[in-house]
PDB file of C-alpha atoms in Angstrom:
ATOM      1  CA  GLY A 197     169.933 139.470 130.205  1.00 68.00           C
ATOM      2  CA  GLU A 198     168.754 141.753 132.940  1.00 74.00           C
ATOM      3  CA  ASN A 199     170.811 142.079 136.112  1.00 83.00           C
ATOM      4  CA  VAL A 200     169.372 143.789 139.181  1.00 88.00           C
ATOM      5  CA  GLU A 201     171.492 144.884 142.109  1.00 92.00           C
ATOM      6  CA  GLN A 202     170.034 146.037 145.386  1.00 94.00           C
ATOM      7  CA  HIS A 203     171.612 147.983 148.231  1.00 95.00           C
ATOM      8  CA  PRO A 204     171.959 147.899 151.124  1.00 95.00           C
ATOM      9  CA  SER A 205     171.481 144.283 152.104  1.00 89.00           C
ATOM     10  CA  THR A 206     170.558 145.334 155.640  1.00 92.00           C
ATOM     11  CA  LEU A 207     169.258 148.630 156.938  1.00 96.00           C
ATOM     12  CA  SER A 208     168.469 149.665 160.478  1.00 97.00           C
ATOM     13  CA  VAL A 209     166.663 152.921 161.285  1.00 97.00           C
ATOM     14  CA  GLN A 210     164.976 154.525 164.257  1.00 97.00           C
ATOM     15  CA  GLU A 211     161.225 154.745 164.299  1.00 97.00           C
ATOM     16  CA  GLY A 212     160.137 157.918 162.570  1.00 97.00           C
ATOM     17  CA  ASP A 213     163.214 158.169 160.373  1.00 97.00           C
ATOM     18  CA  SER A 214     163.191 157.606 156.629  1.00 98.00           C
ATOM     19  CA  ALA A 215     164.545 154.539 154.862  1.00 98.00           C
ATOM     20  CA  VAL A 216     165.845 154.393 151.317  1.00 98.00           C
ATOM     21  CA  ILE A 217     166.589 151.251 149.339  1.00 98.00           C
ATOM     22  CA  LYS A 218     168.262 151.503 145.965  1.00 98.00           C
ATOM     23  CA  CYS A 219     168.326 149.200 142.963  1.00 97.00           C
ATOM     24  CA  THR A 220     170.123 149.348 139.652  1.00 96.00           C
ATOM     25  CA  TYR A 221     169.318 147.456 136.504  1.00 94.00           C
ATOM     26  CA  SER A 222     171.263 146.724 133.363  1.00 92.00           C
ATOM     27  CA  ASP A 223     168.723 146.256 130.574  1.00 88.00           C
ATOM     28  CA  SER A 224     167.593 149.578 129.166  1.00 89.00           C
ATOM     29  CA  ALA A 225     164.515 147.823 127.768  1.00 87.00           C
ATOM     30  CA  SER A 226     163.168 147.212 131.282  1.00 89.00           C
ATOM     31  CA  ASN A 227     160.180 149.415 131.933  1.00 88.00           C
ATOM     32  CA  TYR A 228     158.362 147.908 134.898  1.00 86.00           C
ATOM     33  CA  PHE A 229     159.730 148.001 138.431  1.00 91.00           C
ATOM     34  CA  PRO A 230     157.737 146.448 141.276  1.00 90.00           C
ATOM     35  CA  TRP A 231     158.658 146.364 144.937  1.00 93.00           C
ATOM     36  CA  TYR A 232     157.749 143.534 147.271  1.00 90.00           C
ATOM     37  CA  LYS A 233     157.613 143.431 151.053  1.00 91.00           C
ATOM     38  CA  GLN A 234     158.049 140.210 152.921  1.00 83.00           C
ATOM     39  CA  GLU A 235     157.350 140.246 156.618  1.00 81.00           C
ATOM     40  CA  LEU A 236     158.704 137.570 158.877  1.00 73.00           C
ATOM     41  CA  GLY A 237     156.646 134.423 158.454  1.00 69.00           C
ATOM     42  CA  LYS A 238     154.434 135.925 155.788  1.00 74.00           C
ATOM     43  CA  ARG A 239     154.264 135.785 152.029  1.00 72.00           C
ATOM     44  CA  PRO A 240     155.783 138.520 149.863  1.00 79.00           C
ATOM     45  CA  GLN A 241     153.354 141.253 148.925  1.00 84.00           C
ATOM     46  CA  LEU A 242     153.492 143.779 146.123  1.00 85.00           C
ATOM     47  CA  ILE A 243     153.557 147.175 147.794  1.00 92.00           C
ATOM     48  CA  ILE A 244     154.185 149.574 144.941  1.00 92.00           C
ATOM     49  CA  ASP A 245     155.317 149.552 141.350  1.00 90.00           C
ATOM     50  CA  ILE A 246     156.385 152.064 138.766  1.00 90.00           C
ATOM     51  CA  ARG A 247     156.560 152.120 135.012  1.00 86.00           C
ATOM     52  CA  SER A 248     159.146 153.942 133.029  1.00 81.00           C
ATOM     53  CA  ASN A 249     156.753 156.564 131.757  1.00 81.00           C
ATOM     54  CA  VAL A 250     156.767 158.209 135.183  1.00 82.00           C
ATOM     55  CA  GLY A 251     159.607 159.315 137.397  1.00 90.00           C
ATOM     56  CA  GLU A 252     157.971 159.053 140.780  1.00 93.00           C
ATOM     57  CA  LYS A 253     155.001 157.419 142.399  1.00 93.00           C
ATOM     58  CA  LYS A 254     153.698 157.826 145.944  1.00 95.00           C
ATOM     59  CA  ASP A 255     151.355 155.854 148.115  1.00 93.00           C
ATOM     60  CA  GLN A 256     151.025 157.311 151.598  1.00 95.00           C
ATOM     61  CA  ARG A 257     154.397 156.803 153.315  1.00 97.00           C
ATOM     62  CA  ILE A 258     155.889 154.870 150.442  1.00 97.00           C
ATOM     63  CA  ALA A 259     157.357 156.354 147.290  1.00 97.00           C
ATOM     64  CA  VAL A 260     159.377 155.006 144.425  1.00 97.00           C
ATOM     65  CA  THR A 261     161.583 157.044 142.117  1.00 96.00           C
ATOM     66  CA  LEU A 262     163.019 156.032 138.790  1.00 95.00           C
ATOM     67  CA  ASN A 263     165.968 157.414 136.880  1.00 94.00           C
ATOM     68  CA  LYS A 264     165.924 155.829 133.447  1.00 92.00           C
ATOM     69  CA  THR A 265     169.099 157.491 132.303  1.00 92.00           C
ATOM     70  CA  ALA A 266     171.097 156.160 135.199  1.00 93.00           C
ATOM     71  CA  LYS A 267     169.097 152.909 135.294  1.00 94.00           C
ATOM     72  CA  HIS A 268     168.323 153.034 138.941  1.00 94.00           C
ATOM     73  CA  PHE A 269     165.195 153.168 141.054  1.00 96.00           C
ATOM     74  CA  SER A 270     164.663 153.616 144.743  1.00 97.00           C
ATOM     75  CA  LEU A 271     162.115 152.874 147.421  1.00 98.00           C
ATOM     76  CA  HIS A 272     161.544 155.574 150.027  1.00 98.00           C
ATOM     77  CA  ILE A 273     159.704 154.933 153.257  1.00 98.00           C
ATOM     78  CA  THR A 274     159.017 157.975 155.416  1.00 97.00           C
ATOM     79  CA  GLU A 275     158.028 158.096 159.084  1.00 97.00           C
ATOM     80  CA  THR A 276     159.010 154.483 159.509  1.00 98.00           C
ATOM     81  CA  GLN A 277     157.175 152.323 161.979  1.00 97.00           C
ATOM     82  CA  PRO A 278     158.174 149.001 163.575  1.00 95.00           C
ATOM     83  CA  GLU A 279     155.685 147.221 161.338  1.00 94.00           C
ATOM     84  CA  ASP A 280     157.725 148.355 158.354  1.00 96.00           C
ATOM     85  CA  SER A 281     160.397 145.891 159.460  1.00 94.00           C
ATOM     86  CA  ALA A 282     160.622 143.307 156.684  1.00 91.00           C
ATOM     87  CA  VAL A 283     162.657 142.224 153.707  1.00 89.00           C
ATOM     88  CA  TYR A 284     162.095 144.363 150.638  1.00 92.00           C
ATOM     89  CA  PHE A 285     162.765 143.120 147.130  1.00 90.00           C
ATOM     90  CA  CYS A 286     163.014 145.187 144.000  1.00 92.00           C
ATOM     91  CA  ALA A 287     162.543 143.751 140.538  1.00 89.00           C
ATOM     92  CA  ALA A 288     162.810 144.821 136.941  1.00 88.00           C
ATOM     93  CA  SER A 289     161.154 143.544 133.822  1.00 82.00           C
ATOM     94  CA  VAL A 290     159.815 144.533 130.470  1.00 73.00           C
ATOM     95  CA  TYR A 291     156.127 145.245 130.913  1.00 63.00           C
ATOM     96  CA  ASN A 292     153.922 142.775 129.077  1.00 57.00           C
ATOM     97  CA  ASN A 293     156.909 140.476 128.771  1.00 58.00           C
ATOM     98  CA  ASN A 294     157.324 137.268 130.679  1.00 52.00           C
ATOM     99  CA  ASP A 295     160.546 137.926 132.479  1.00 65.00           C
ATOM    100  CA  MET A 296     161.477 139.452 135.788  1.00 73.00           C
ATOM    101  CA  ARG A 297     164.697 139.770 137.703  1.00 80.00           C
ATOM    102  CA  PHE A 298     164.819 140.319 141.438  1.00 82.00           C
ATOM    103  CA  GLY A 299     167.283 142.119 143.585  1.00 86.00           C
ATOM    104  CA  ALA A 300     168.854 140.198 146.447  1.00 81.00           C
ATOM    105  CA  GLY A 301     166.657 141.882 149.037  1.00 86.00           C
ATOM    106  CA  THR A 302     167.117 144.394 151.850  1.00 91.00           C
ATOM    107  CA  ARG A 303     166.352 143.506 155.429  1.00 90.00           C
ATOM    108  CA  LEU A 304     164.925 146.612 157.048  1.00 94.00           C
ATOM    109  CA  THR A 305     164.731 146.845 160.817  1.00 94.00           C
ATOM    110  CA  VAL A 306     162.865 149.738 162.412  1.00 96.00           C
ATOM    111  CA  LYS A 307     163.814 150.188 166.049  1.00 95.00           C
ATOM    112  CA  PRO A 308     161.162 151.554 168.403  1.00 92.00           C
TER     113      PRO A 308
ATOM    114  CA  GLY B 284     171.999 133.601 153.590  1.00 62.00           C
ATOM    115  CA  ALA B 285     169.868 130.898 152.028  1.00 74.00           C
ATOM    116  CA  VAL B 286     170.213 130.274 148.298  1.00 84.00           C
ATOM    117  CA  VAL B 287     167.572 128.948 145.955  1.00 89.00           C
ATOM    118  CA  SER B 288     168.473 127.867 142.437  1.00 92.00           C
ATOM    119  CA  GLN B 289     166.368 127.063 139.400  1.00 93.00           C
ATOM    120  CA  HIS B 290     167.109 125.088 136.318  1.00 95.00           C
ATOM    121  CA  PRO B 291     166.919 125.785 133.495  1.00 94.00           C
ATOM    122  CA  SER B 292     167.072 129.559 133.438  1.00 88.00           C
ATOM    123  CA  TRP B 293     165.322 129.539 130.096  1.00 89.00           C
ATOM    124  CA  VAL B 294     163.751 126.916 127.852  1.00 94.00           C
ATOM    125  CA  ILE B 295     162.123 126.889 124.436  1.00 94.00           C
ATOM    126  CA  CYS B 296     159.883 123.992 123.514  1.00 95.00           C
ATOM    127  CA  LYS B 297     157.391 122.942 120.901  1.00 96.00           C
ATOM    128  CA  SER B 298     153.683 123.018 121.543  1.00 96.00           C
ATOM    129  CA  GLY B 299     152.441 119.741 122.974  1.00 96.00           C
ATOM    130  CA  THR B 300     155.642 118.798 124.736  1.00 97.00           C
ATOM    131  CA  SER B 301     156.263 118.774 128.472  1.00 97.00           C
ATOM    132  CA  VAL B 302     158.823 120.851 130.286  1.00 97.00           C
ATOM    133  CA  LYS B 303     160.278 120.266 133.725  1.00 97.00           C
ATOM    134  CA  ILE B 304     161.617 123.072 135.887  1.00 97.00           C
ATOM    135  CA  GLU B 305     163.675 122.346 138.976  1.00 97.00           C
ATOM    136  CA  CYS B 306     163.872 124.389 142.135  1.00 96.00           C
ATOM    137  CA  ARG B 307     166.578 123.620 144.670  1.00 95.00           C
ATOM    138  CA  SER B 308     167.421 124.939 148.075  1.00 94.00           C
ATOM    139  CA  LEU B 309     171.200 124.823 148.076  1.00 92.00           C
ATOM    140  CA  ASP B 310     172.199 125.256 151.683  1.00 88.00           C
ATOM    141  CA  PHE B 311     169.047 124.564 153.641  1.00 91.00           C
ATOM    142  CA  GLN B 312     166.166 122.157 153.723  1.00 92.00           C
ATOM    143  CA  ALA B 313     162.719 123.229 152.672  1.00 92.00           C
ATOM    144  CA  THR B 314     159.674 121.172 153.441  1.00 91.00           C
ATOM    145  CA  THR B 315     157.676 123.761 151.561  1.00 93.00           C
ATOM    146  CA  MET B 316     158.400 125.590 148.336  1.00 94.00           C
ATOM    147  CA  PHE B 317     156.285 128.000 146.349  1.00 93.00           C
ATOM    148  CA  TRP B 318     155.787 128.312 142.618  1.00 95.00           C
ATOM    149  CA  TYR B 319     154.882 131.619 141.015  1.00 91.00           C
ATOM    150  CA  ARG B 320     154.108 132.755 137.518  1.00 89.00           C
ATOM    151  CA  GLN B 321     154.272 136.225 136.096  1.00 78.00           C
ATOM    152  CA  PHE B 322     151.429 137.208 133.815  1.00 67.00           C
ATOM    153  CA  PRO B 323     151.708 140.111 131.399  1.00 61.00           C
ATOM    154  CA  LYS B 324     150.686 143.417 132.924  1.00 55.00           C
ATOM    155  CA  GLN B 325     150.477 141.808 136.332  1.00 59.00           C
ATOM    156  CA  SER B 326     152.770 141.035 139.162  1.00 63.00           C
ATOM    157  CA  LEU B 327     153.643 137.562 140.412  1.00 75.00           C
ATOM    158  CA  MET B 328     150.871 135.079 140.875  1.00 83.00           C
ATOM    159  CA  LEU B 329     151.183 132.243 143.335  1.00 87.00           C
ATOM    160  CA  MET B 330     150.400 129.021 141.538  1.00 93.00           C
ATOM    161  CA  ALA B 331     150.900 126.383 144.177  1.00 94.00           C
ATOM    162  CA  THR B 332     152.576 125.394 147.385  1.00 93.00           C
ATOM    163  CA  SER B 333     154.827 122.381 147.082  1.00 93.00           C
ATOM    164  CA  ASN B 334     154.927 120.129 150.138  1.00 91.00           C
ATOM    165  CA  GLU B 335     157.677 117.589 150.670  1.00 90.00           C
ATOM    166  CA  GLY B 336     156.301 114.084 150.794  1.00 87.00           C
ATOM    167  CA  SER B 337     152.708 115.075 150.109  1.00 89.00           C
ATOM    168  CA  LYS B 338     150.512 116.601 147.462  1.00 91.00           C
ATOM    169  CA  ALA B 339     150.935 120.160 146.384  1.00 94.00           C
ATOM    170  CA  THR B 340     148.330 122.732 147.251  1.00 94.00           C
ATOM    171  CA  TYR B 341     147.120 124.596 144.189  1.00 95.00           C
ATOM    172  CA  GLU B 342     145.672 128.079 144.088  1.00 92.00           C
ATOM    173  CA  GLN B 343     142.225 128.582 142.665  1.00 91.00           C
ATOM    174  CA  GLY B 344     142.197 128.534 138.902  1.00 92.00           C
ATOM    175  CA  VAL B 345     145.477 126.627 138.508  1.00 94.00           C
ATOM    176  CA  GLU B 346     145.109 123.309 136.719  1.00 94.00           C
ATOM    177  CA  LYS B 347     146.625 120.485 138.719  1.00 94.00           C
ATOM    178  CA  ASP B 348     146.961 118.179 135.739  1.00 95.00           C
ATOM    179  CA  LYS B 349     148.568 120.905 133.697  1.00 96.00           C
ATOM    180  CA  PHE B 350     151.154 121.945 136.226  1.00 97.00           C
ATOM    181  CA  LEU B 351     152.480 118.870 137.957  1.00 96.00           C
ATOM    182  CA  ILE B 352     154.463 119.481 141.101  1.00 96.00           C
ATOM    183  CA  ASN B 353     156.678 116.948 142.796  1.00 93.00           C
ATOM    184  CA  HIS B 354     158.554 117.673 146.012  1.00 93.00           C
ATOM    185  CA  ALA B 355     160.506 114.464 146.364  1.00 85.00           C
ATOM    186  CA  SER B 356     163.196 115.647 148.733  1.00 92.00           C
ATOM    187  CA  LEU B 357     163.856 118.388 151.240  1.00 93.00           C
ATOM    188  CA  THR B 358     165.935 120.321 148.725  1.00 94.00           C
ATOM    189  CA  LEU B 359     164.174 119.770 145.423  1.00 96.00           C
ATOM    190  CA  SER B 360     160.792 120.628 143.975  1.00 96.00           C
ATOM    191  CA  THR B 361     159.931 120.235 140.318  1.00 97.00           C
ATOM    192  CA  LEU B 362     157.249 121.867 138.235  1.00 97.00           C
ATOM    193  CA  THR B 363     156.296 120.074 135.036  1.00 97.00           C
ATOM    194  CA  VAL B 364     154.263 121.956 132.485  1.00 97.00           C
ATOM    195  CA  THR B 365     152.493 119.188 130.609  1.00 96.00           C
ATOM    196  CA  SER B 366     151.381 119.441 126.994  1.00 96.00           C
ATOM    197  CA  ALA B 367     152.636 122.989 126.862  1.00 96.00           C
ATOM    198  CA  HIS B 368     150.919 125.545 124.677  1.00 95.00           C
ATOM    199  CA  PRO B 369     151.951 129.050 123.663  1.00 93.00           C
ATOM    200  CA  GLU B 370     149.730 130.533 126.368  1.00 92.00           C
ATOM    201  CA  ASP B 371     151.900 128.759 128.924  1.00 93.00           C
ATOM    202  CA  SER B 372     154.826 130.908 127.878  1.00 90.00           C
ATOM    203  CA  SER B 373     155.742 132.839 130.965  1.00 87.00           C
ATOM    204  CA  PHE B 374     158.275 133.448 133.669  1.00 86.00           C
ATOM    205  CA  TYR B 375     158.143 130.881 136.435  1.00 91.00           C
ATOM    206  CA  ILE B 376     159.837 131.508 139.740  1.00 90.00           C
ATOM    207  CA  CYS B 377     160.088 129.405 142.845  1.00 93.00           C
ATOM    208  CA  SER B 378     160.841 130.313 146.396  1.00 91.00           C
ATOM    209  CA  ALA B 379     161.542 128.552 149.641  1.00 90.00           C
ATOM    210  CA  PRO B 380     161.124 129.725 153.215  1.00 87.00           C
ATOM    211  CA  TRP B 381     163.929 129.596 155.711  1.00 82.00           C
ATOM    212  CA  ALA B 382     164.043 130.969 159.223  1.00 78.00           C
ATOM    213  CA  GLY B 383     160.782 132.776 158.639  1.00 73.00           C
ATOM    214  CA  TRP B 384     161.877 134.476 155.426  1.00 75.00           C
ATOM    215  CA  GLU B 385     161.229 133.573 151.807  1.00 79.00           C
ATOM    216  CA  PHE B 386     164.058 133.259 149.336  1.00 84.00           C
ATOM    217  CA  PHE B 387     163.447 133.452 145.611  1.00 85.00           C
ATOM    218  CA  GLY B 388     165.068 131.478 142.837  1.00 87.00           C
ATOM    219  CA  PRO B 389     166.321 133.343 139.766  1.00 82.00           C
ATOM    220  CA  GLY B 390     163.379 132.234 137.656  1.00 86.00           C
ATOM    221  CA  THR B 391     162.839 130.253 134.464  1.00 90.00           C
ATOM    222  CA  ARG B 392     161.643 131.785 131.247  1.00 87.00           C
ATOM    223  CA  LEU B 393     159.515 129.356 129.261  1.00 91.00           C
ATOM    224  CA  THR B 394     158.728 129.988 125.624  1.00 91.00           C
ATOM    225  CA  VAL B 395     156.385 127.593 123.859  1.00 94.00           C
ATOM    226  CA  LEU B 396     156.443 127.771 120.093  1.00 94.00           C
TER     227      LEU B 396
END
């Protein structure tokens, strides 16, 4: 089955710097990769996702890149702000299939 | 960190039977647990909030009698899919909050034949 690894487990950056979180997956059939953000005391929220027919997707300060050959995908947050502090989870699944595997999560802290 | 387990990781059943999925918090107590389901072409959908010692709170559109939730202890919540049908085939994942954060179980893949 699919195995998703996420790194780093914790990440601390200064406000305004960029943050990068990386995930690798094992199942070459996986073609859907969502990212979730969970803020302290709040429910996880889908923030961005990417399908394997594209290599990069951007939404304002957030971008996700995908390298199918290497089986890894990354979340990039630019111009970080304190409100970006949260736990971020990556996941991988086969689109239109009922299965999803999560990474272990990355706790991002943005220092003012 | 906190660990949440689920059992089974996958199950195949015949249409009309019931299936029970367990969610356990291994090293912490959880008075609340959450059950999600992944629909095709969509992300996770929150089904219900499981409350220890009281009734679960279901999201709009989720059938209470179809998806029975029991949170009998501070470390265990169960989701029973009653009279399962092929359309219930999905990936079910639970989570539990601890210290202000939410920790996910590994998920259960249900296939109803």
